[in-house]
Amino acid sequence: MAQEEMQFQAEVSRLLDIVAHSLYSEKEIFLRELISNASDACDRLRYAALTQPELVKEDSGFAVRLKTDAAAKTLTILDNGIGMNREDLIENLGTIARSGTAAFVQQLESKQDGANLIGQFGVGFYSAYMVAEKVEVSTRKAGEGEGWCWSSDGQGAFTIAEDLEAPARGTRITLHLRKGEEEFLDAMRLRQIVSTYSDHIAIPVVLESRKEDEPDETLNAASALWTRPKSEITEEQYKEFYHHVGHTFDDPWLRLHFKAEGMLEYTGLLFVPSSKPFDLFHPDRKTGIRLYVKRVFITDDCSELVPSYLRFLRGIVDTEDLPLNISRELLQNNPRLAKIRTALCKRVLGELKKKAEKAPEEYATFWETFGAVLKEGLYEDQAQRETLLELARFRSTQGEGLVSLADYLGRMKPGQEVIYTITGDDPEALARSPQLEGFAAKGVEVLLLSDPVDDFWLTSVPDYQGKAFKSVTRGGADLDKIAKPEGEDEEKESESDAPSPSLDALIAFVKLTLKDAVKDVRSSARLTSSPVCLVAHEGDLDMHLERLLKQQRQLDHSSARILEINPNHALIKALSDKVGDDGAGSLLEDAAWLLLDQARIIEGEPLPDAAAFSRRLSALVEKGLAG
Ligand code: ADP
Ligand code: MG
């Protein structure tokens, strides 16, 4: 019979190479992966049979069967699930289909710690090559005539041929064990592995007996985990269930197992992961929650079940309230599902709130991992906005840790009316922004926001408990309304507040020189140690937001900035004294441009004419050296 040889996708070859040579100590997880796939295949067929009952007519009891052959040194995993045709085999076992996996392979290669990452991430079907030197997959898709055999030693290529011996329906995977892996032929060992990792699987996992007179043995509890009483479920079982449904292999950070009764009846078993999934920001990631109706798996890609700002959730929802034969299309805009979604959302946010109150440090770790995603809800979900604002944590100019808005409100100064923020790419650089100086001098706290999403929610969230958000880089600083910290030297302040005529002259001169390059030049209340800074006009976009939009090509112009100068800075004073001097004109002109350019550099704005900047700077330093 014609046999075709095909190459693995390059990423698969690399992954296989890493898997085969990995020193990962828990090799037995390959069995968890293969049983998990077999169980998924049965779930999918059961779903298809809702509308095409003929698919399961001959054999409606689902099971995974394990069989060993000591002489041949093979372990076989057989399921009567959906099976695969030729195209499925090439797509599923020749490429890496999951969106996050390509990124994972890159990580594996760059870090030397591949073994550890395999444990955290799971490599699915390919983990079979940790224990097998050759794998054969013999399979027939439910409802189709031809069976196929896929075979590979995991070294760059696989073969596909028609297979007359394929199971009537489903998939038989035969592992030719490597030397030294004989333990996986041992009934005791298999029993132990299945009860550790696969007990939660809802269909029976059966070990076929090797002797005529002995019956086959079911190795797991074979009931859906979420239907069992909580008191009978161990932490380990919960965790393995999470690994199975989440395709993720860290420990869950938070678990919610609940049954809602009344208007709507549904059970939820949801987890918040402890680490970031690789595809958290990938546009074609799937949702992590599987929908079941009366214990029958419906879909693992139901975007209606939770809002996208909770997309890090993993787990299942099983409801009595949807018809079994609901099609995936009908799930869209389904009012019952919408109610479940609202209820789930409330429940999850409620649990997060409890955690934030009871275990603030653990909550802070969660926030570092998923806060940026949760913040998307601030503009996507008006109904939950208040709750989300309470859940939000921020870096601020007050110390190292994260603060809540309630903390912030509690520390507001007399006369302070708004919540001050500054956005940028890097929290460390933000903390050094010149615009913060006057706020620091008055002890006014400023939130340092460095997630790209921050600029977006800030434009759509008007306030928190009546206090508006305001960027310190925009508009006036309104610092004069805020009381000075106690014990501050009042006299010194009032002295510097007095406008000096020479400063006015300097401002007029700089304005005249810079013309359209700036919107305005003015004396600053927000600077104490830097000579200059840029701020945006009250009516313009926030400067950081404008840079972000330009990077994403959503904006093609920039607005001119306001240049603020520090009247108390020695440089500004010295320049003020020079205004009107004979022969100082060209020096002052250069200085005006240099002031603007240095404000741009500190702000992270590009210099429109770097060559001119360099020329002026050299000229000035040269004069300094000569004089
Ligand atoms: P994952 O399970 O995360 O999708 P795997 O590497 O474990 O990734 O499996 C890849 C794909 O191969 C599965 O998504 C599925 O489509 C297919 N597959 C694997 N095992 C089986 C099986 N026993 N029956 C049917 N399809 C299978
Ligand atoms: Mg899998």
XYZ file of C-alpha atoms and ligand atoms in Angstrom:
655
model
C 0.000 0.000 0.000
C 1.220 3.475 -0.888
C 2.954 5.155 1.995
C 3.710 8.850 1.948
C 6.547 10.438 3.834
C 6.186 14.024 5.060
C 8.357 16.445 7.002
C 7.316 17.847 10.360
C 6.886 21.584 10.548
C 10.228 23.024 11.701
C 8.911 23.969 15.159
C 7.658 20.410 15.706
C 11.046 18.959 14.821
C 12.731 21.255 17.295
C 10.149 20.481 19.950
C 10.552 16.734 19.394
C 14.293 17.039 19.652
C 13.972 18.824 22.989
C 11.364 16.348 24.258
C 13.407 13.274 23.300
C 16.573 14.589 24.972
C 14.947 16.236 27.925
C 15.878 15.150 31.379
C 12.387 15.922 32.610
C 11.930 13.704 35.597
C 8.193 13.118 35.452
C 8.085 11.262 32.173
C 4.871 9.513 33.154
C 2.906 12.652 32.250
C 2.896 11.390 28.639
C 0.079 9.072 29.686
C -1.915 11.929 31.166
C -1.552 13.763 27.836
C -2.646 10.799 25.711
C -5.599 9.982 27.979
C -6.563 13.636 28.008
C -6.587 13.676 24.194
C -8.604 10.444 24.087
C -11.156 11.889 26.483
C -11.391 15.107 24.425
C -11.943 12.984 21.304
C -14.844 11.166 23.013
C -16.309 14.513 24.159
C -16.199 15.820 20.624
C -17.879 12.764 19.170
C -20.587 12.850 21.798
C -21.279 16.436 20.760
C -21.363 15.576 17.049
C -23.744 12.680 17.806
C -26.305 15.095 19.254
C -27.184 16.035 15.688
C -25.933 12.875 13.927
C -26.884 9.974 16.211
C -25.863 7.459 13.534
C -22.213 8.276 14.321
C -22.380 6.309 17.581
C -25.041 3.787 16.633
C -22.871 0.698 16.867
C -20.969 1.630 19.977
C -22.361 4.321 22.266
C -20.345 3.619 25.414
C -17.198 5.690 25.458
C -13.970 4.425 26.992
C -10.200 4.678 26.882
C -8.461 1.307 26.897
C -4.861 0.614 27.844
C -3.091 -2.528 26.745
C 0.454 -3.727 27.254
C 2.536 -6.260 25.364
C 5.644 -7.248 27.279
C 7.186 -9.256 24.451
C 6.823 -6.490 21.879
C 7.535 -3.783 24.529
C 4.512 -1.765 23.478
C 1.903 0.220 25.355
C -1.348 0.906 23.470
C -3.923 3.598 24.204
C -7.212 3.052 22.403
C -10.257 5.312 22.303
C -13.572 5.194 20.461
C -13.827 8.953 20.062
C -14.029 11.114 16.983
C -10.874 9.798 15.291
C -8.862 11.558 12.597
C -8.785 11.453 8.814
C -5.703 12.049 6.692
C -5.957 15.859 6.783
C -6.541 15.865 10.546
C -3.451 13.720 11.071
C -1.247 16.029 9.037
C -2.635 19.132 10.683
C -2.757 17.874 14.281
C 0.327 15.680 14.470
C 2.584 17.413 11.958
C 2.283 21.040 12.884
C 1.866 23.083 16.023
C -1.660 24.343 15.853
C -2.047 25.920 19.240
C -1.376 29.635 19.067
C 0.871 29.849 22.074
C 3.017 26.855 21.228
C 5.300 28.486 18.691
C 6.165 31.102 21.291
C 6.728 28.304 23.764
C 9.205 26.554 21.461
C 11.175 29.782 21.178
C 11.277 30.040 24.960
C 12.397 26.452 25.247
C 15.308 27.159 22.966
C 16.403 30.383 24.537
C 16.250 29.180 28.130
C 18.412 26.279 29.140
C 15.664 25.098 31.410
C 13.652 23.159 28.837
C 12.802 20.295 31.177
C 11.170 22.581 33.674
C 9.186 24.361 30.984
C 7.893 21.059 29.623
C 6.445 20.416 33.045
C 4.842 23.825 33.231
C 3.493 23.939 29.755
C 2.893 20.355 28.674
C 3.791 19.316 25.177
C 0.638 17.324 24.461
C 0.842 14.422 22.060
C 4.558 14.933 21.453
C 5.344 14.044 25.067
C 4.982 10.400 23.959
C 8.540 10.686 22.608
C 9.885 11.030 26.129
C 9.326 7.284 26.522
C 8.820 5.929 22.994
C 11.306 5.560 20.153
C 8.503 5.076 17.680
C 4.800 5.951 17.784
C 2.072 4.590 15.540
C -1.342 6.232 15.371
C -3.998 4.118 13.717
C -7.271 5.928 13.399
C -10.635 6.192 11.643
C -12.826 9.264 11.781
C -16.401 8.647 12.927
C -18.672 8.357 9.909
C -15.827 7.963 7.386
C -14.800 4.838 5.471
C -11.025 4.936 5.266
C -8.700 4.357 8.178
C -5.183 5.806 8.363
C -1.899 4.998 9.992
C 0.501 7.741 11.024
C 3.909 6.600 12.107
C 7.108 8.325 13.160
C 10.316 7.863 15.103
C 10.168 11.576 15.884
C 13.221 12.421 13.762
C 12.100 15.036 11.273
C 9.575 13.027 9.270
C 6.423 10.944 9.584
C 4.616 8.593 7.220
C 0.938 8.277 6.418
C -0.712 5.311 4.750
C -4.175 3.889 4.449
C -4.796 1.375 7.228
C -7.188 -1.545 6.873
C -6.567 -2.540 10.489
C -7.650 0.820 11.975
C -10.254 0.700 14.747
C -13.877 0.846 13.542
C -14.025 4.313 15.043
C -11.506 6.303 17.058
C -7.788 6.128 17.610
C -5.254 3.531 18.672
C -1.866 4.862 19.681
C 0.931 2.322 19.962
C 4.093 3.340 21.790
C 7.265 1.337 21.124
C 8.963 1.988 24.417
C 12.589 3.028 24.602
C 15.071 0.854 26.393
C 14.775 1.480 30.121
C 11.130 2.522 30.034
C 9.729 -0.952 30.777
C 8.039 0.350 33.923
C 5.195 1.533 31.679
C 4.323 -2.094 30.947
C 3.655 -2.742 34.587
C -0.008 -2.856 35.694
C 0.786 -1.450 39.158
C 2.630 1.505 37.695
C -0.161 2.270 35.177
C -2.760 2.060 37.931
C -0.787 4.538 39.985
C -0.269 6.970 37.082
C -3.919 6.970 36.074
C -5.158 7.509 39.599
C -2.695 10.357 40.088
C -3.267 12.238 36.868
C -6.444 11.025 35.208
C -8.877 10.101 37.919
C -11.048 13.105 37.052
C -11.596 11.931 33.454
C -15.339 11.457 33.030
C -15.161 8.282 30.942
C -13.703 4.968 32.118
C -9.990 4.348 31.637
C -9.769 0.568 31.390
C -6.675 -1.606 31.702
C -7.136 -4.711 29.582
C -6.250 -7.874 31.356
C -3.403 -9.977 29.994
C -4.890 -13.266 31.133
C -8.002 -14.975 29.762
C -9.605 -15.567 33.146
C -9.066 -12.121 34.604
C -11.539 -9.298 34.007
C -10.493 -5.885 32.688
C -9.945 -3.263 35.352
C -11.297 0.312 35.414
C -8.561 2.569 36.828
C -10.415 5.841 37.442
C -13.607 7.061 39.096
C -15.090 7.781 35.647
C -17.493 10.502 36.680
C -17.259 14.173 35.818
C -15.208 15.750 38.601
C -17.433 18.816 39.012
C -20.465 16.649 39.752
C -18.802 15.007 42.738
C -19.308 16.426 46.240
C -16.565 18.925 47.089
C -15.650 16.989 50.201
C -14.702 13.995 48.061
C -12.361 15.865 45.765
C -8.715 16.182 46.691
C -6.433 19.133 45.911
C -4.456 16.889 43.578
C -7.579 15.909 41.650
C -8.583 19.535 41.264
C -5.128 20.362 40.053
C -5.005 17.571 37.493
C -8.429 18.540 36.259
C -7.149 22.078 35.805
C -4.210 20.777 33.783
C -6.583 18.767 31.607
C -9.102 21.504 30.805
C -6.673 24.394 30.801
C -3.916 22.833 28.695
C -1.724 24.594 31.177
C 0.524 23.041 33.736
C 1.173 25.482 36.515
C -0.631 25.342 39.847
C -3.958 27.156 39.954
C -3.797 30.380 41.980
C -7.502 30.434 42.794
C -10.300 27.902 42.482
C -14.062 28.416 42.406
C -16.323 25.369 42.524
C -19.975 26.271 42.866
C -23.472 25.279 41.975
C -26.023 27.960 41.151
C -29.653 27.119 41.676
C -32.866 29.041 41.164
C -33.634 30.972 38.001
C -30.639 29.469 36.289
C -29.097 26.167 37.133
C -25.439 25.617 36.443
C -22.250 24.342 37.959
C -18.951 26.057 37.571
C -15.446 24.859 38.266
C -13.139 27.736 37.465
C -9.471 28.419 38.034
C -7.249 31.457 37.900
C -3.779 30.302 36.759
C -0.689 31.341 38.670
C 1.314 32.118 35.557
C 0.616 33.933 32.334
C -0.519 31.739 29.454
C 1.708 32.199 26.393
C -1.167 33.429 24.269
C -2.747 35.902 26.689
C -2.398 38.741 24.210
C -2.648 36.621 21.069
C -5.640 37.587 18.905
C -6.685 34.014 17.975
C -6.417 32.414 21.366
C -9.383 30.278 22.415
C -11.368 30.966 25.516
C -10.218 28.818 28.383
C -13.624 27.739 29.624
C -15.429 24.687 28.299
C -19.193 24.737 28.085
C -21.126 21.581 28.968
C -24.879 21.096 28.835
C -26.127 18.362 31.175
C -22.625 16.820 31.335
C -22.254 16.799 27.533
C -19.345 18.799 26.190
C -20.538 21.513 23.783
C -17.573 23.706 22.993
C -14.268 24.993 24.257
C -14.497 28.138 22.197
C -17.503 29.999 23.495
C -16.523 33.639 23.697
C -19.955 34.470 25.145
C -19.270 32.716 28.412
C -16.953 35.249 30.007
C -15.904 38.738 28.941
C -12.522 39.015 27.318
C -11.020 40.807 30.317
C -11.454 37.508 32.219
C -9.871 35.455 29.438
C -7.223 34.076 31.796
C -9.868 31.921 33.520
C -9.733 28.170 32.936
C -12.319 25.533 33.729
C -15.833 24.419 32.889
C -19.409 25.560 33.125
C -22.102 22.890 32.996
C -25.683 24.075 32.726
C -29.108 22.464 32.834
C -30.705 25.466 31.188
C -29.669 25.204 27.570
C -31.075 22.682 25.116
C -28.682 19.798 24.480
C -28.832 20.187 20.752
C -27.874 23.847 20.832
C -25.609 24.687 17.929
C -22.508 26.790 18.411
C -24.119 29.493 16.269
C -27.162 29.620 18.540
C -24.933 30.277 21.504
C -24.310 33.755 20.195
C -26.684 36.301 21.702
C -28.374 33.634 23.784
C -30.125 35.425 26.668
C -29.632 32.576 29.148
C -25.963 32.405 28.382
C -25.780 36.169 28.807
C -27.280 35.793 32.288
C -24.811 33.067 33.180
C -22.022 35.313 31.953
C -23.110 38.190 34.159
C -23.448 35.902 37.158
C -20.037 34.275 36.572
C -18.443 37.628 36.204
C -19.861 38.880 39.501
C -18.837 35.722 41.267
C -15.271 35.803 40.002
C -14.804 39.492 40.799
C -16.358 38.882 44.205
C -13.840 36.118 44.931
C -10.987 38.319 43.767
C -12.165 41.038 46.114
C -12.214 38.634 49.042
C -8.704 37.531 48.182
C -7.572 41.155 47.933
C -8.881 41.818 51.423
C -7.745 38.609 53.070
C -4.394 38.045 51.365
C -3.154 41.346 49.944
C 0.307 40.003 49.140
C -0.942 37.018 47.214
C -3.372 39.326 45.511
C -0.528 41.605 44.478
C 1.146 38.660 42.705
C -2.086 37.938 40.890
C -2.349 41.585 39.918
C 1.195 41.615 38.501
C 0.241 38.654 36.311
C -3.246 39.552 35.104
C -3.898 43.148 36.166
C -3.201 44.485 32.681
C -5.937 42.195 31.302
C -8.433 42.968 34.047
C -8.014 46.689 33.418
C -9.485 46.210 29.927
C -12.776 45.736 31.751
C -12.645 49.352 32.927
C -13.658 50.493 29.462
C -15.379 47.332 28.205
C -17.766 46.676 31.052
C -19.493 49.705 32.535
C -21.559 47.516 34.849
C -18.460 46.208 36.642
C -16.450 49.404 36.490
C -16.788 50.331 40.158
C -15.825 46.820 41.266
C -12.887 46.774 38.893
C -11.686 50.147 40.148
C -11.752 48.703 43.656
C -9.801 45.667 42.494
C -7.202 47.681 40.604
C -3.723 48.143 42.034
C -1.099 50.643 40.969
C 2.467 51.631 41.444
C 2.742 55.089 42.907
C 5.227 57.660 44.103
C 4.504 56.407 47.650
C 6.908 53.554 48.176
C 7.598 50.265 46.457
C 4.413 48.253 46.722
C 1.086 48.421 44.946
C -1.626 50.785 46.128
C -5.385 50.756 45.697
C -7.502 53.769 44.826
C -8.984 53.635 48.312
C -5.437 53.945 49.742
C -4.865 56.868 47.416
C -8.027 58.691 48.424
C -7.095 58.259 52.061
C -3.773 60.038 51.436
C -5.075 62.968 49.400
C -3.892 66.371 50.618
C -6.225 69.137 51.791
C -7.225 71.079 48.699
C -6.381 68.210 46.338
C -9.365 67.502 44.114
C -8.199 64.930 41.613
C -6.285 61.643 41.388
C -2.963 62.426 39.727
C -1.503 59.971 37.229
C 1.368 59.733 34.815
C 1.627 57.133 32.040
C 4.708 55.826 30.272
C 6.474 52.666 29.159
C 8.699 52.029 32.108
C 7.780 52.497 35.784
C 11.369 53.308 36.801
C 11.729 56.014 34.171
C 8.296 57.350 35.075
C 9.290 57.799 38.680
C 12.064 60.151 37.521
C 9.814 62.352 35.372
C 10.447 66.077 35.961
C 6.693 66.747 35.974
C 6.516 64.908 39.311
C 8.912 67.205 41.138
C 6.432 69.794 42.366
C 4.046 67.037 43.432
C 6.785 65.344 45.413
C 7.679 68.654 47.076
C 4.093 68.996 48.264
C 3.838 65.351 49.251
C 1.112 64.725 46.659
C 0.950 61.111 45.532
C 0.963 60.302 41.805
C 0.021 56.941 40.280
C 2.706 55.592 37.918
C 0.948 53.725 35.110
C 2.979 51.705 32.659
C 0.640 49.213 30.961
C -0.384 50.158 27.401
C -4.017 49.697 28.440
C -3.730 52.479 31.038
C -3.904 55.286 28.502
C -7.101 53.801 27.126
C -9.084 53.298 30.282
C -8.035 56.704 31.548
C -9.780 58.313 28.591
C -13.052 56.516 29.342
C -13.268 56.318 33.124
C -14.436 59.701 34.403
C -13.711 59.300 38.095
C -13.405 57.108 41.174
C -15.779 58.038 43.989
C -16.238 61.493 42.527
C -12.517 62.155 42.090
C -11.435 62.606 38.485
C -8.178 61.232 37.100
C -5.736 63.796 35.847
C -2.349 63.409 34.214
C 0.444 65.490 35.716
C 1.729 66.033 32.180
C -1.363 67.805 31.038
C -2.865 71.239 31.631
C -1.978 73.367 34.627
C -0.488 71.780 37.713
C -3.037 73.349 40.119
C -0.450 72.849 42.816
C -1.031 76.230 44.395
C -4.433 75.096 45.688
C -2.916 72.223 47.589
C -1.709 72.890 51.108
C 2.017 72.648 51.704
C 3.257 69.927 54.016
C 3.525 71.039 57.628
C 6.697 72.762 58.742
C 7.615 73.924 55.249
C 9.395 77.258 55.064
C 6.608 79.601 53.952
C 8.825 82.608 53.420
C 11.201 80.952 51.018
C 8.245 79.843 48.934
C 6.638 83.272 48.730
C 9.918 84.826 47.710
C 10.224 82.520 44.706
C 6.571 83.004 43.837
C 7.116 86.647 43.007
C 7.278 87.023 39.224
C 10.498 88.635 38.114
C 10.536 90.996 35.155
C 13.656 89.375 33.689
C 11.920 85.953 33.726
C 9.023 87.436 31.780
C 11.500 88.790 29.276
C 13.138 85.364 28.919
C 9.765 83.684 28.398
C 8.857 86.233 25.747
C 12.210 85.686 24.035
C 11.913 81.866 24.053
C 8.368 82.080 22.689
C 9.527 84.320 19.885
C 12.417 82.008 19.035
C 10.542 78.689 19.111
C 7.416 80.023 17.352
C 5.214 77.110 16.191
C 7.457 74.449 17.714
C 5.593 75.001 20.983
C 2.072 75.933 21.897
C 3.155 78.101 24.773
C 6.039 78.815 27.104
C 5.300 79.438 30.753
C 6.716 79.491 34.212
C 6.219 76.191 36.001
C 4.773 75.294 39.369
C 5.557 71.616 38.945
C 9.340 71.807 38.620
C 11.731 72.033 41.533
C 15.051 70.628 40.327
C 14.850 70.240 36.525
C 15.106 73.383 34.395
C 12.329 72.490 31.926
C 9.622 69.994 31.058
C 6.947 69.484 28.432
C 3.250 69.340 29.169
C 0.231 68.849 26.958
C -2.412 71.515 26.600
C -5.570 70.732 28.568
C -7.502 70.073 25.352
C -4.848 67.858 23.684
C -4.256 64.140 23.977
C -2.064 62.881 26.764
C 1.540 62.880 25.470
C 2.149 59.199 26.112
C -1.172 58.215 24.559
C -0.298 60.269 21.512
C 3.052 58.469 21.159
C 1.313 55.079 21.519
C -1.257 55.921 18.856
C 1.459 57.114 16.503
C 3.425 53.891 17.017
C 0.298 51.921 16.157
C -0.242 54.208 13.152
C -3.631 55.277 14.403
C -2.528 58.909 14.441
C -0.392 60.778 11.918
C 0.136 64.176 13.488
C 1.346 65.440 16.828
C 0.214 68.493 18.686
C 2.688 71.121 19.824
C 3.593 71.006 23.523
C 3.744 73.601 26.218
C 7.287 74.228 27.437
C 7.369 74.900 31.154
C 10.443 76.471 32.682
C 11.552 76.425 36.279
C 11.911 80.024 37.509
C 14.093 78.917 40.439
C 16.655 76.975 38.451
C 20.120 78.509 38.280
C 20.325 78.041 34.514
C 17.019 79.798 33.940
C 18.042 82.629 36.256
C 21.357 83.028 34.447
C 19.618 83.073 31.059
C 17.074 85.604 32.329
C 19.901 87.923 33.301
C 21.309 87.738 29.773
C 18.140 88.824 27.994
C 18.704 92.246 26.462
C 22.518 92.040 26.701
C 24.332 93.139 23.587
C 25.697 90.229 21.627
C 23.844 87.576 23.676
C 21.191 87.074 20.991
C 22.645 84.016 19.235
C 23.618 82.361 22.506
C 20.097 82.835 23.866
C 18.570 81.523 20.666
C 20.655 78.344 20.867
C 19.787 78.033 24.532
C 16.051 78.314 23.792
C 16.238 75.438 21.321
C 18.400 73.387 23.648
C 15.876 73.851 26.457
C 13.125 72.532 24.222
C 15.231 69.614 22.986
C 16.261 68.519 26.461
C 12.635 68.612 27.567
C 11.833 66.400 24.579
C 14.589 63.945 25.468
C 13.438 63.600 29.073
C 9.876 63.099 27.875
C 10.935 60.367 25.429
C 9.801 62.356 22.409
C 11.882 62.106 19.239
C 14.030 65.137 18.300
C 12.783 66.517 14.985
C 16.283 67.803 14.138
C 18.947 65.875 16.022
C 21.740 67.359 13.892
C 20.781 70.885 14.917
C 20.680 69.789 18.551
C 24.176 68.380 18.299
C 25.502 71.511 16.556
C 24.053 73.827 19.203
C 25.259 71.719 22.082
C 28.813 71.597 20.672
C 28.809 75.343 20.081
C 27.727 75.996 23.649
C 30.244 73.642 25.241
C 32.979 75.132 23.048
C 32.108 78.635 24.230
C 32.105 77.407 27.804
C 35.593 75.917 27.413
C 36.919 79.030 25.682
C 35.495 81.399 28.296
P -3.999 19.635 22.449
O -4.635 18.467 23.090
O -3.586 20.665 23.443
O -4.797 20.230 21.333
P -2.062 17.707 21.603
O -0.652 17.811 21.132
O -2.278 16.901 22.823
O -2.602 19.177 21.794
O -2.947 17.112 20.447
C -2.965 17.741 19.196
C -4.255 17.477 18.467
O -4.271 16.141 17.932
C -5.503 17.546 19.305
O -5.962 18.891 19.403
C -6.474 16.677 18.525
O -7.071 17.420 17.481
C -5.584 15.636 17.901
N -5.613 14.383 18.673
C -4.684 13.949 19.526
N -5.036 12.767 20.049
C -6.233 12.448 19.520
C -7.143 11.329 19.657
N -6.884 10.327 20.489
N -8.265 11.357 18.919
C -8.549 12.384 18.101
N -7.739 13.443 17.921
C -6.601 13.469 18.623
Mg -3.721 17.261 24.406
